[in-house]
XYZ file of C-alpha atoms in Angstrom:
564
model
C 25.710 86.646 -40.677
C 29.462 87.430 -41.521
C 30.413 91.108 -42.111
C 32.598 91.725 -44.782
C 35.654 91.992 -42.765
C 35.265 88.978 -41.674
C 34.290 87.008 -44.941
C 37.875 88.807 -45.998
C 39.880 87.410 -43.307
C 38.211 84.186 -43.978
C 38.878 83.896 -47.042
C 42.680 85.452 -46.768
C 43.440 82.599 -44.585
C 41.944 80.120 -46.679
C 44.682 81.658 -49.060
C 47.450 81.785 -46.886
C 46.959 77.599 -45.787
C 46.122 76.417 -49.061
C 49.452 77.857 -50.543
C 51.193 76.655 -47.481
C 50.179 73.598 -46.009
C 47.091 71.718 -48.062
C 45.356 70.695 -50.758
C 42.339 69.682 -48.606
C 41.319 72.543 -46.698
C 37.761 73.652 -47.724
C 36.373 75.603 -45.123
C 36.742 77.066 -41.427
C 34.523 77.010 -38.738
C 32.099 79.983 -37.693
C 29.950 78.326 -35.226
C 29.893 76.081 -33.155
C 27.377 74.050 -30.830
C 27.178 70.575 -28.540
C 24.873 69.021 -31.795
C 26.251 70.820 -34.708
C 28.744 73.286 -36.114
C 28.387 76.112 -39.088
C 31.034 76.416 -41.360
C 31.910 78.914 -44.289
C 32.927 76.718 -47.234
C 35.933 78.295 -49.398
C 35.053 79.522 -53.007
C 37.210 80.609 -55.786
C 36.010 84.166 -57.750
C 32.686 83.274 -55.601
C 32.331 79.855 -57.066
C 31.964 76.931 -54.725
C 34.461 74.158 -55.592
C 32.484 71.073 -55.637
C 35.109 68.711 -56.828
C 38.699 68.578 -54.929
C 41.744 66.518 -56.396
C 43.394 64.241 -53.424
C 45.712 62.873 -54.596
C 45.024 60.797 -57.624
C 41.659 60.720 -56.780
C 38.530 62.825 -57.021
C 36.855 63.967 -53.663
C 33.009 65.545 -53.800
C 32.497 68.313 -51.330
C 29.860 69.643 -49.695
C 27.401 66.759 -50.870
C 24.533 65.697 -48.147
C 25.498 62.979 -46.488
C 29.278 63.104 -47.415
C 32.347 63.358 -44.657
C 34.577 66.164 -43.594
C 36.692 66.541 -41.222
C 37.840 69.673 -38.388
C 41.087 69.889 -37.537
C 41.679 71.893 -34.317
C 44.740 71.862 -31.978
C 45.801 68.171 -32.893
C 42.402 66.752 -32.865
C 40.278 65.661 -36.168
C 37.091 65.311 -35.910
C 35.087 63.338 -38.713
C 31.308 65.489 -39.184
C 28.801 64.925 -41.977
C 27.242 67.175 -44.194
C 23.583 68.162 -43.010
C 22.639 70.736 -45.717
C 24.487 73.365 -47.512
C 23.133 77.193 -48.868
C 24.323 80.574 -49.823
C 24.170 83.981 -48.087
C 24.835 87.296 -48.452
C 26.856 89.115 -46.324
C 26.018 93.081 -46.082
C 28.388 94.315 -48.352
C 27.277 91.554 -51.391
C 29.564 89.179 -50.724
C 28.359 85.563 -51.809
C 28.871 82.953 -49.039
C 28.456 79.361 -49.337
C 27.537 77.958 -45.957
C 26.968 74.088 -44.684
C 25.656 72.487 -41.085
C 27.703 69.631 -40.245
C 26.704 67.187 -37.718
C 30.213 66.039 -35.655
C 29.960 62.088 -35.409
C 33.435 60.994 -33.749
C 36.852 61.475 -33.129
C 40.549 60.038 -35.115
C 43.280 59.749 -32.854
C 46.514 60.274 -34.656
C 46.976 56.729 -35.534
C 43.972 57.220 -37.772
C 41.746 54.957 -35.503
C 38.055 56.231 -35.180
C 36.233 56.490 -31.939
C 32.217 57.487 -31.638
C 31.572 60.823 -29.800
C 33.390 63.791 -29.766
C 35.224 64.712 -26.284
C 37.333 67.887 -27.847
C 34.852 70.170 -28.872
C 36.549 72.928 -31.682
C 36.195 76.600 -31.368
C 35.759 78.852 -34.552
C 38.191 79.016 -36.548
C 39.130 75.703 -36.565
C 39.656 74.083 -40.475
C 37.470 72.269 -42.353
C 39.369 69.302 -44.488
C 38.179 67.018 -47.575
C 38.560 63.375 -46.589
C 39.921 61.030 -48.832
C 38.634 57.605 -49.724
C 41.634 56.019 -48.273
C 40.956 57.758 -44.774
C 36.703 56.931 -45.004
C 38.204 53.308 -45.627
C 39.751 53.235 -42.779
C 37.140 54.273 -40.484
C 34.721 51.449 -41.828
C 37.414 48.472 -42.067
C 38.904 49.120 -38.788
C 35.461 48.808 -37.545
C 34.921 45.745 -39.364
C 33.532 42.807 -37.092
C 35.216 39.544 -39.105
C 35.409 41.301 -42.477
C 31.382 41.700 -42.723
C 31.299 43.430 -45.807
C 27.847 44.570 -47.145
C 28.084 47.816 -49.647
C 29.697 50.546 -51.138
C 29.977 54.056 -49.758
C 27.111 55.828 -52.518
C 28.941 58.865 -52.848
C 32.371 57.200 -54.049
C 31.042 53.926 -55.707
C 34.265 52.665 -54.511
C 34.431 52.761 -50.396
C 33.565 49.557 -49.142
C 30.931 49.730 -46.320
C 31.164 46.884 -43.463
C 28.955 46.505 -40.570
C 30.015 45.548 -37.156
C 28.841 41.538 -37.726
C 28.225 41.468 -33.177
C 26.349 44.576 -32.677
C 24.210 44.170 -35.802
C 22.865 41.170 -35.135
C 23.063 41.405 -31.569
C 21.731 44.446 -30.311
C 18.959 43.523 -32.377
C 18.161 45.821 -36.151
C 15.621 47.398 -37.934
C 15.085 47.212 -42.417
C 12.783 49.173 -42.911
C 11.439 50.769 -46.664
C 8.260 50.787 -48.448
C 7.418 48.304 -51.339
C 9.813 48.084 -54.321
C 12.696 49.582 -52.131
C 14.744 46.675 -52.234
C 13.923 44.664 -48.561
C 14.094 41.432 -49.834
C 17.571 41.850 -51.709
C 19.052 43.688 -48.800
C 17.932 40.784 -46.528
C 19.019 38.539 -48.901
C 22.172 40.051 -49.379
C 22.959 40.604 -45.777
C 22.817 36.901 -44.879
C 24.530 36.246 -48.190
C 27.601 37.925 -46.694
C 27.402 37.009 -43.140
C 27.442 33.450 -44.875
C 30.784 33.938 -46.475
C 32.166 35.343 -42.986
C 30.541 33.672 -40.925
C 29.743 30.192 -41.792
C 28.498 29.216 -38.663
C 25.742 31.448 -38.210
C 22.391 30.684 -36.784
C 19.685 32.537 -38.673
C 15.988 31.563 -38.972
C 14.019 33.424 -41.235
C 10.311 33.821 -40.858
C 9.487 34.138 -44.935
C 6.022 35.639 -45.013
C 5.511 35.522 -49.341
C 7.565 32.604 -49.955
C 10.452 34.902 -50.901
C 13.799 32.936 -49.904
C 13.023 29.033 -49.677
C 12.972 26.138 -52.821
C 10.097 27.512 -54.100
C 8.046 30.576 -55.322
C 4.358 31.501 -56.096
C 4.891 29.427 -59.545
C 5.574 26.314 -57.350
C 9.134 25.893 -58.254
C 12.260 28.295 -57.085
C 15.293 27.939 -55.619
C 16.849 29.729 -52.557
C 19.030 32.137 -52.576
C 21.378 30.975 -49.574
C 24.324 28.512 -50.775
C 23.370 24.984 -50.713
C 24.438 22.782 -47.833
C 24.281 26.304 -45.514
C 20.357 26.799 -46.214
C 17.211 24.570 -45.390
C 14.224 25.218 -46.290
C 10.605 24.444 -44.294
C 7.084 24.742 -44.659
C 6.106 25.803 -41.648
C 3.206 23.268 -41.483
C 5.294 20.265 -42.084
C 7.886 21.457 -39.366
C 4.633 21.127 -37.081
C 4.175 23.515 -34.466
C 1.898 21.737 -32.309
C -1.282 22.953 -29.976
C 0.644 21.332 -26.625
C 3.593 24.038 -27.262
C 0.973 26.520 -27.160
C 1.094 28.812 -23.905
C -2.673 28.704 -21.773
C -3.093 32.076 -23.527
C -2.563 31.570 -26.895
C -5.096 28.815 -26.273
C -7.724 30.484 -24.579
C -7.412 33.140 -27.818
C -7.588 30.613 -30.094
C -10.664 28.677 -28.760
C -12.636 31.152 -26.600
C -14.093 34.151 -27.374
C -13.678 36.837 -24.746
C -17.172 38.383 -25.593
C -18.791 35.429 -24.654
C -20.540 35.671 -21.191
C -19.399 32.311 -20.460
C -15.695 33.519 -20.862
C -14.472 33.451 -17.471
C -15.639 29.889 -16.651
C -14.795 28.497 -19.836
C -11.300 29.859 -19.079
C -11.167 28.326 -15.809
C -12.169 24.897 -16.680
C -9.803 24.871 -19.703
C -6.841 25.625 -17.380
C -7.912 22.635 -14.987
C -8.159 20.447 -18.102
C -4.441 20.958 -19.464
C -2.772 20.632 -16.275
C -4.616 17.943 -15.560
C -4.270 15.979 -18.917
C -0.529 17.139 -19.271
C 0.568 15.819 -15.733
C -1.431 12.502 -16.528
C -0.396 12.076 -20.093
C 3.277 12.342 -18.654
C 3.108 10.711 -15.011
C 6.106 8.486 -16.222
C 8.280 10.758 -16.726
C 10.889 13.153 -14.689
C 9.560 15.926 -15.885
C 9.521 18.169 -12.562
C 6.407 20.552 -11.680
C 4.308 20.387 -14.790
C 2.358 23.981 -15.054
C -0.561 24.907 -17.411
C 2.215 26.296 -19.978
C 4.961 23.305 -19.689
C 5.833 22.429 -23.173
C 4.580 18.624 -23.092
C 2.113 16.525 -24.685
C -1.210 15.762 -24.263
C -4.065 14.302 -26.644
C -6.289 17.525 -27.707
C -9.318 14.613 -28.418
C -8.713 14.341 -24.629
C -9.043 17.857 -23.980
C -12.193 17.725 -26.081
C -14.377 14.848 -24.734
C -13.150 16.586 -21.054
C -14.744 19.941 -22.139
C -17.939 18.115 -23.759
C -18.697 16.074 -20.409
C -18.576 19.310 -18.332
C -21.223 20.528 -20.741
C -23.311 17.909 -20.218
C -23.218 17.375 -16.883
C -25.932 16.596 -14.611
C -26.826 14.608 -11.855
C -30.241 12.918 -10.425
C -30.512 11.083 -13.972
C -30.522 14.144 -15.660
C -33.159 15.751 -13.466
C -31.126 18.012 -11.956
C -28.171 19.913 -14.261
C -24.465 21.119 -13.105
C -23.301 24.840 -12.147
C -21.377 23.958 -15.828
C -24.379 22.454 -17.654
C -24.734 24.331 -21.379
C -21.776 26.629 -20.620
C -19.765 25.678 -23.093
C -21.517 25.685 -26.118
C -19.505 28.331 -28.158
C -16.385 26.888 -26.913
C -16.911 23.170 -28.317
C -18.757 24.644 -31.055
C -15.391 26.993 -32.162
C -12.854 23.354 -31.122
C -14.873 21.652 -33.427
C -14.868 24.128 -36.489
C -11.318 24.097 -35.699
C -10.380 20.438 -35.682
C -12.712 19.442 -38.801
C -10.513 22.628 -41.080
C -7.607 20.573 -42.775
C -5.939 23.753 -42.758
C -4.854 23.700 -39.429
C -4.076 19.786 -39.486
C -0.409 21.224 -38.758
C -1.059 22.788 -35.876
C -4.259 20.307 -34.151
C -3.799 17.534 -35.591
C 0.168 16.323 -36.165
C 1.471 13.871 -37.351
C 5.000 13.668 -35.936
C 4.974 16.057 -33.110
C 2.721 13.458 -30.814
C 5.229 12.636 -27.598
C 6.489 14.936 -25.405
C 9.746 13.331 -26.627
C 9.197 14.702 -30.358
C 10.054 18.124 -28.854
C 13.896 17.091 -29.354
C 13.432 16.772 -32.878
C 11.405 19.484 -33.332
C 14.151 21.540 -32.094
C 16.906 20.663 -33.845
C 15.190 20.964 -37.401
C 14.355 24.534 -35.844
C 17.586 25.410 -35.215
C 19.382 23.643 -38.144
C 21.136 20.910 -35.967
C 18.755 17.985 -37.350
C 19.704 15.193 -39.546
C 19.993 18.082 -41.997
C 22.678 20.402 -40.970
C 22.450 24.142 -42.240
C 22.810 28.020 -40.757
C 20.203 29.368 -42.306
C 15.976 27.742 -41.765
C 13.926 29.394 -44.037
C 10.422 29.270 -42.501
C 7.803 29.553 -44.938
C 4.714 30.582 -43.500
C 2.901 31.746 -47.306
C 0.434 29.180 -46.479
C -0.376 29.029 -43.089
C -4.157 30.590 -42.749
C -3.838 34.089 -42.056
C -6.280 34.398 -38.717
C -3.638 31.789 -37.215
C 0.013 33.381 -38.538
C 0.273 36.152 -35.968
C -0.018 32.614 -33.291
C 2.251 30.543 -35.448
C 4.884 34.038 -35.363
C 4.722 33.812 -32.009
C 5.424 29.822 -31.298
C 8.783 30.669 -33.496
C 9.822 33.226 -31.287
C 9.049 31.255 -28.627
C 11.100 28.179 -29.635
C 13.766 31.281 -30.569
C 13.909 32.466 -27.401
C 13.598 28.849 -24.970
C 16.362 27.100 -27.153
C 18.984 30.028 -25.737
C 16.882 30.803 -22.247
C 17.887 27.283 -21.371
C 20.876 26.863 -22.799
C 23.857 26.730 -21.337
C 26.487 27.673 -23.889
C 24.079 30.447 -25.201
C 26.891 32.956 -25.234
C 28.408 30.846 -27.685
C 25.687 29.983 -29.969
C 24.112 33.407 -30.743
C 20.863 33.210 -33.145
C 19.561 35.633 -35.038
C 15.571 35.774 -36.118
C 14.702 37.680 -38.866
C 11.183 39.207 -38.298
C 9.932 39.879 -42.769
C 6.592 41.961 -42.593
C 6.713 42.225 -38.711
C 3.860 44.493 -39.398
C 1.442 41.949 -39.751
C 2.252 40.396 -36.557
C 4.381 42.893 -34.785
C 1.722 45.824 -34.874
C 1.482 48.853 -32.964
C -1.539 49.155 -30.765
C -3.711 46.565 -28.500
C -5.590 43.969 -30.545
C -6.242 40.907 -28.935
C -5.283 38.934 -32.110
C -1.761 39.926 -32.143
C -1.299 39.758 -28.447
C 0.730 36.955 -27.870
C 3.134 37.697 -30.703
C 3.675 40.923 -30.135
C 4.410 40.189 -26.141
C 7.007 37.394 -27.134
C 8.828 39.567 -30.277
C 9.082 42.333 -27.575
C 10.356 40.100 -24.892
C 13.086 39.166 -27.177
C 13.537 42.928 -27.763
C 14.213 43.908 -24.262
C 16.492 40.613 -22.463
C 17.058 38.711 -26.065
C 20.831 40.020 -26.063
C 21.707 38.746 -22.739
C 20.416 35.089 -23.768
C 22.247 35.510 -27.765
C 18.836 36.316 -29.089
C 18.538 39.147 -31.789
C 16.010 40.068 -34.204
C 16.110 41.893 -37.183
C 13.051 43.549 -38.257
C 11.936 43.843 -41.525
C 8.801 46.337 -42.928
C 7.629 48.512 -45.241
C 4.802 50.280 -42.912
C 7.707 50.957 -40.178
C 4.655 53.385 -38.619
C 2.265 49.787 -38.111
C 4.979 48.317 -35.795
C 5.178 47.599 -32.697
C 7.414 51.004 -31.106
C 8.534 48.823 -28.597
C 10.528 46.807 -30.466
C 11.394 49.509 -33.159
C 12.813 51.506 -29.826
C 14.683 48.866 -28.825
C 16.555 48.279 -32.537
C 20.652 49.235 -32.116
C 20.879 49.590 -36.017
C 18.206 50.916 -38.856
C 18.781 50.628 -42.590
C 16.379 52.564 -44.091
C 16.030 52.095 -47.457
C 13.865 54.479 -49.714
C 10.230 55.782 -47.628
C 8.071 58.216 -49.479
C 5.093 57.920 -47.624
C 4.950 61.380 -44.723
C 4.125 59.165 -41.398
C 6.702 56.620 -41.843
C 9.376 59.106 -42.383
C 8.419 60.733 -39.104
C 8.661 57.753 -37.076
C 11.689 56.710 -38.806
C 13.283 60.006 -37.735
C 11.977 60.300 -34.526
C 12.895 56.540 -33.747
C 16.623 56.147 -35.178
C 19.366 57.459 -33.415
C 22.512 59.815 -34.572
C 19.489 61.613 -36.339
C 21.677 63.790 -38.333
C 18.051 65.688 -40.482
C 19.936 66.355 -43.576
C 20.951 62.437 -44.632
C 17.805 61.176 -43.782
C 16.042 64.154 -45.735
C 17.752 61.891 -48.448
C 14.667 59.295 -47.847
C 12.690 59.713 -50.712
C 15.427 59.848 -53.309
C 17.617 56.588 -52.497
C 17.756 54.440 -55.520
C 16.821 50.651 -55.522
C 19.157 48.622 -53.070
C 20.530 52.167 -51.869
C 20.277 52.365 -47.419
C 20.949 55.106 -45.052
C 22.348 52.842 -42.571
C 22.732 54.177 -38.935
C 23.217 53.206 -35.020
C 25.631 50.612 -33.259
C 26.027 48.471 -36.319
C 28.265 51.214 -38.059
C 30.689 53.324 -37.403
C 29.265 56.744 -38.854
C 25.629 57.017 -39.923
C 26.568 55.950 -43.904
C 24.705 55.840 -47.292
C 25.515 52.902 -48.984
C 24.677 51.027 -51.557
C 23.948 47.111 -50.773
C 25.834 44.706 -52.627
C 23.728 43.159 -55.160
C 22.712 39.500 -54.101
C 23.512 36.369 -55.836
C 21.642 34.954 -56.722
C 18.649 36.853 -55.898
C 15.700 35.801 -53.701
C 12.125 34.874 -55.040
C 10.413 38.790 -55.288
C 11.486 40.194 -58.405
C 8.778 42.374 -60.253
C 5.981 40.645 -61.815
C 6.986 41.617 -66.240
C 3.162 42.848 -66.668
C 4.118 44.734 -69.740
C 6.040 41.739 -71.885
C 3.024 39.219 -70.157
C 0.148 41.330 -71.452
C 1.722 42.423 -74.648
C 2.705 38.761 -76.151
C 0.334 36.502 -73.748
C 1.407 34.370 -70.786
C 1.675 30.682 -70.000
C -1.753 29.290 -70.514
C -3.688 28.680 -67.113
C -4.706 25.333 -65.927
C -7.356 27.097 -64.031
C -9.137 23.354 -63.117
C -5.622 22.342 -61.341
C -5.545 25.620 -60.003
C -9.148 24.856 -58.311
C -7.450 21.995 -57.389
C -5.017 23.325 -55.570
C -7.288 25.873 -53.849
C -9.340 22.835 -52.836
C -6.235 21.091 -51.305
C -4.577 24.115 -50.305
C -1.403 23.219 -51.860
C 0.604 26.121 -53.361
C-alpha cells in the first residue's frame, strides 16, 4: 500500500506531465513483476477518469480486457487490463489501482513484436492507446488481409488473424450451445474465402449445419457458390477396404468374446491374403494388412464362414477353428443385411482399387466439381459408426498431404464441429481409432500442411491432447464451471482478468488468444452472410399461431428409408 507521501508525489507528477507533455498519460507504475505489473491509475478530485479524449476520438480506460501502454526509457510496451479496484492509503486517500498483464513490445516505428525483453521499473508511465495505434498492431500482423471482427471495446478496430498460423498451427472454437459456433465457423471460412480463394477446407458438418440442405430437407449453404460443394457423406462412400485392420477388428469383433484373439488372427490372414490376390495384377509394391486397396468383403465373408466350419475325416473329426467364429459371422451378417451402412459395406462406386483416385479428388475438391470448401455431412450416418467414419476423413486428410509431394504448397485445413463426440477425452474403445488419427494430425499435421480446427461446446469432453496441441483458442461465451477451468488452464497468454470475461460475452462476441493474433483480443465476429443452417428453432411464434401441418405418414416414410 502507498503512503500518503507517495500517493502525493504520484499524483504531482501526473500534474506536472499532463500539463507538459500529454494528453494520454493515465497512470504510473508501482510494481512491477516478470508476469505482471501494478499501476496507480490518475484521478481528478478522487474521481477515476474513465473516458479520455485522443484526439478526435474517445478512448475507454481502465476497462478489462482493454490496452495500455508503459513508456519507459524509449521503450513502449503494449499490457492489458487484468482487473481494476480501489484502496485506501493510511491517511484516506482514495486510490484507484489496476493489474496489467505486459503482452509485447513497439519499436519506434510503431511495429509490434510478442514478448517483452525491456522490463520497466516503477515509475515508468502508463499511456491511453488510441484506435489508430491498436490498428496498427492487428493490420501489421495481418496474414493476406484476413479480416474477421471488430475490437469489442471500440466497435470500430478491425481485428485480423494471422491467416498461416491460424490454420496451421492447428485452433481451437470452443463455447457452449447458443454461443455463436456455427456463425463464427461460418464466418471464418466466409472471410478466408474472400482472401484466400484457394483454400482447402473440408468440413466435417455433424447437424447438417453448412451444406444444401437443413433438417426441413431443403437449405442452402452458406459458402459462395462455385467455392463450396456439398456431400453426404454416404454417397461420397467411404468404403470397408480403406478401413485400417483395427478399425475392422472394432467394428466386427467384440473384444469380450473369448474367441477374440483367434478371430483377430484369422481376420488379419484373410485381408492380406484377399487384398494381395484381388490385386496380383497390379504394381502395387508390398501389400500389408492396412494398404488402402480393394478386396470383395463377400470374399472376406465366405473365407471366415469356411474356417468355422471346418473339419476333416468327413466331418468326424472338427478343426482347432471349428465353431470359433460364431459371434463374429453372426455381428458381419447383422452388419451387411442393415441398409444403413450400404455406404460403407456395400458401395456402389468405390469397388476397384482404382476408384480410390476419384474418391480423392471429390475429397479434396479437385473432382469434376471444382470447389475450396467440401462440406461433409455426416447428420445421417448411424451414430455407433460416426466416430469410424470421423476417423476415415482424417485419414484421407492426413494420406492426401503425407504423400504428397507439393504438400507445402497445398496446405488443408479440417474443421473438426462437435469433436466431442468423436474426439473425447478418456479410453473408450469406440472412439479409439478416431481419436488416435485426430491426434496424429495434432502432433506432425503442420509439417505435412495438415491443420485442424476444433470446434465444441463441452471443451472439458475433448480429447486434451489435441486441445494442448491448439496454437489459437476463440472462446466464445462458457458458463458452465469445468469448462472454464480447462479453458484457462489449457490456453496460453492466460491473462485471468479477460477470460474472467467468459460468462458475459454476447452472441458472436470471442476472446481470441495464442499464435493466431497478435495480443490476446476480444472481438466481435463479423456477422456471416448469409448465415449457416442453425438458427434458433421460433417455438414461441410456432406454438402461438400453429406450424406447418405434419405429414407424419411421409415422415414414417422417411424413417423407414432413412432419408432426411
Amino acid at each position: 500500500m502507498l503512503s500518503d507521501d507517495q500517493a502525493r508525489g504520484s499524483t504531482e507528477k501526473a500534474a506536472r506531465t499532463m500539463n507538459s507533455r500529454t494528453d494520454t498519460l493515465v497512470g504510473h507504475l508501482v510494481e512491477v513483476g516478470g508476469e505482471s505489473f501494478t499501476a496507480v491509475m490518475h484521478s481528478q478530485d478522487g474521481e477515476f477518469q474513465a473516458e479520455r479524449m485522443i484526439g478526435m476520438h474517445k478512448v475507454l480506460i481502465g476497462q478489462v480486457g482493454s490496452y495500455l501502454k508503459v513508456s519507459h526509457h524509449g521503450h513502449d510496451i503494449v499490457v492489458m487490463v487484468e482487473n481494476m479496484w480501489e484502496e485506501h492509503t493510511p491517511g484516506g486517500q482514495l486510490l484507484h489501482k489496476a493489474r496489467l498483464s505486459p503482452l509485447g513490445e513497439m519499436a519506434v516505428g510503431g511495429e509490434f513484436k510478442r514478448g517483452v525483453t525491456n522490463y520497466p521499473t516503477t515509475g515508468a508511465e502508463v499511456h491511453a492507446m488510441s484506435d489508430m495505434q491498436l490498428e496498427r498492431i492487428f493490420s501489421d500482423s495481418a496474414d493476406g488481409g484476413y479480416k474477421v471482427g471488430k475490437l469489442s471495446a471500440t466497435g470500430t478496430t478491425d481485428v485480423f488473424f494471422r491467416a498461416s498460423k491460424f490454420f496451421g498451427r492447428h485452433a481451437a472454437i470452443l463455447g457452449q450451445t447458443g454461443s455463436g459456433k456455427s456463425w463464427t465457423v461460418t464466418s471464418l471460412v466466409q472471410s478466408a474465402l474472400r482472401t484466400m480463394p484457394s483454400a482447402h477446407i473440408i468440413i466435417m458438418d455433424m447437424h447438417a449445419e453448412y451444406g444444401d440442405k437443413d433438417m426441413g430437407g431443403a437449405g442452402r449453404s452458406p459458402f459462395p457458390e462455385g467455392k463450396v460443394r456439398c456431400l453426404d457423406a454416404r454417397e461420397l462412400e467411404v468404403p470397408y477396404w480403406l478401413l485400417s485392420f483395427g478399425e475392422l477388428t472394432e467394428l466386427f469383433i467384440d473384444e469380450d468374446d473369448a474367441n477374440a484373439a483367434v478371430q483377430q488372427a484369422l481376420l488379419r490372414n484373410a485381408i492380406i491374403d484377399l487384398k494381395r490376390e484381388t490385386n496380383a495384377d497390379q504394381d502395387l509394391g508390398a501389400i500389408t494388412v492396412d494398404a488402402p486397396v480393394y478386396f470383395a468383403m463377400d470374399d472376406l465373408y465366405e473365407r471366415i464362414k469356411d474356417a468355422n466350419r471346418r473339419s476333416s475325416d468327413f466331418g468326424k473329426t472338427k478343426s482347432a477353428t471349428f465353431g470359433r467364429f460364431d459371434q463374429l459371422l453372426v455381428r458381419m451378417e447383422s452388419l451387411l443385411n442393415d441398409n444403413r451402412y450400404d455406404f460403407l459395406l456395400r458401395p456402389r462406386i468405390r469397388t476397384s482399387t482404382d476408384s480410390l483416385v476419384g474418391l480423392m479428388e471429390d475429397f479434396m475438391g479437385l473432382g469434376d466439381v471444382k470447389a475450396a470448401v467440401t462440406v461433409l455431412d455426416l447428420s445421417a450416418v448411424p451414430i455407433d459408426v460416426a466416430p469410424m467414419v470421423t476417423a476415415q476423413i482424417a485419414r484421407l486428410a492426413f494420406e492426401f498431404n503425407f504423400w504428397n509431394p507439393q504438400c507445402r504448397e497445398f496446405p488443408i485445413t479440417l474443421v473438426c464441429e462437435e469433436a466431442h463426440e468423436y474426439i473425447p477425452r478418456g479410453d473408450h474403445p469406440r472412439y479409439k481409432q478416431a481419436k488416435r488419427m485426430m491426434e496424429r494430425i495434432a502432433k506432425v499435421g503442420r509439417k505435412y500442411g495438415v491443420g485442424l480446427l476444433v470446434v465444441s461446446q463441452r471443451p472439458h469432453d475433448v480429447s486434451e491432447t489435441v486441445l494442448a496441441q491448439c496454437g489459437t483458442y476463440v472462446c466464445l461465451r462458457i458458463t458452465n464451471p469445468n469448462d472454464q477451468d480447462y479453458v484457462t488452464a489449457m490456453v496460453p497468454d492466460a491473462a485471468q482478468g479477460v477470460l474472467g470475461a467468459l460468462t458475459s460475452l454476447g452472441p458472436g462476441e470471442a476472446i481470441a488468444m495464442g499464435e493466431g493474433v497478435p495480443v490476446p483480443v476480444r472481438l466481435q465476429v463479423n456477422r456471416p452472410n448469409p448465415p449457416p443452417n442453425s438458427s434458433d428453432i421460433d417455438f414461441t411464434t410456432h406454438w402461438r399461431h400453429g406450424g406447418a401441418d405434419v405429414d407424419v405418414k411421409k415422415l414414417v416414410r422417411r424413417w423407414h428409408k432413412q432419408v432426411r
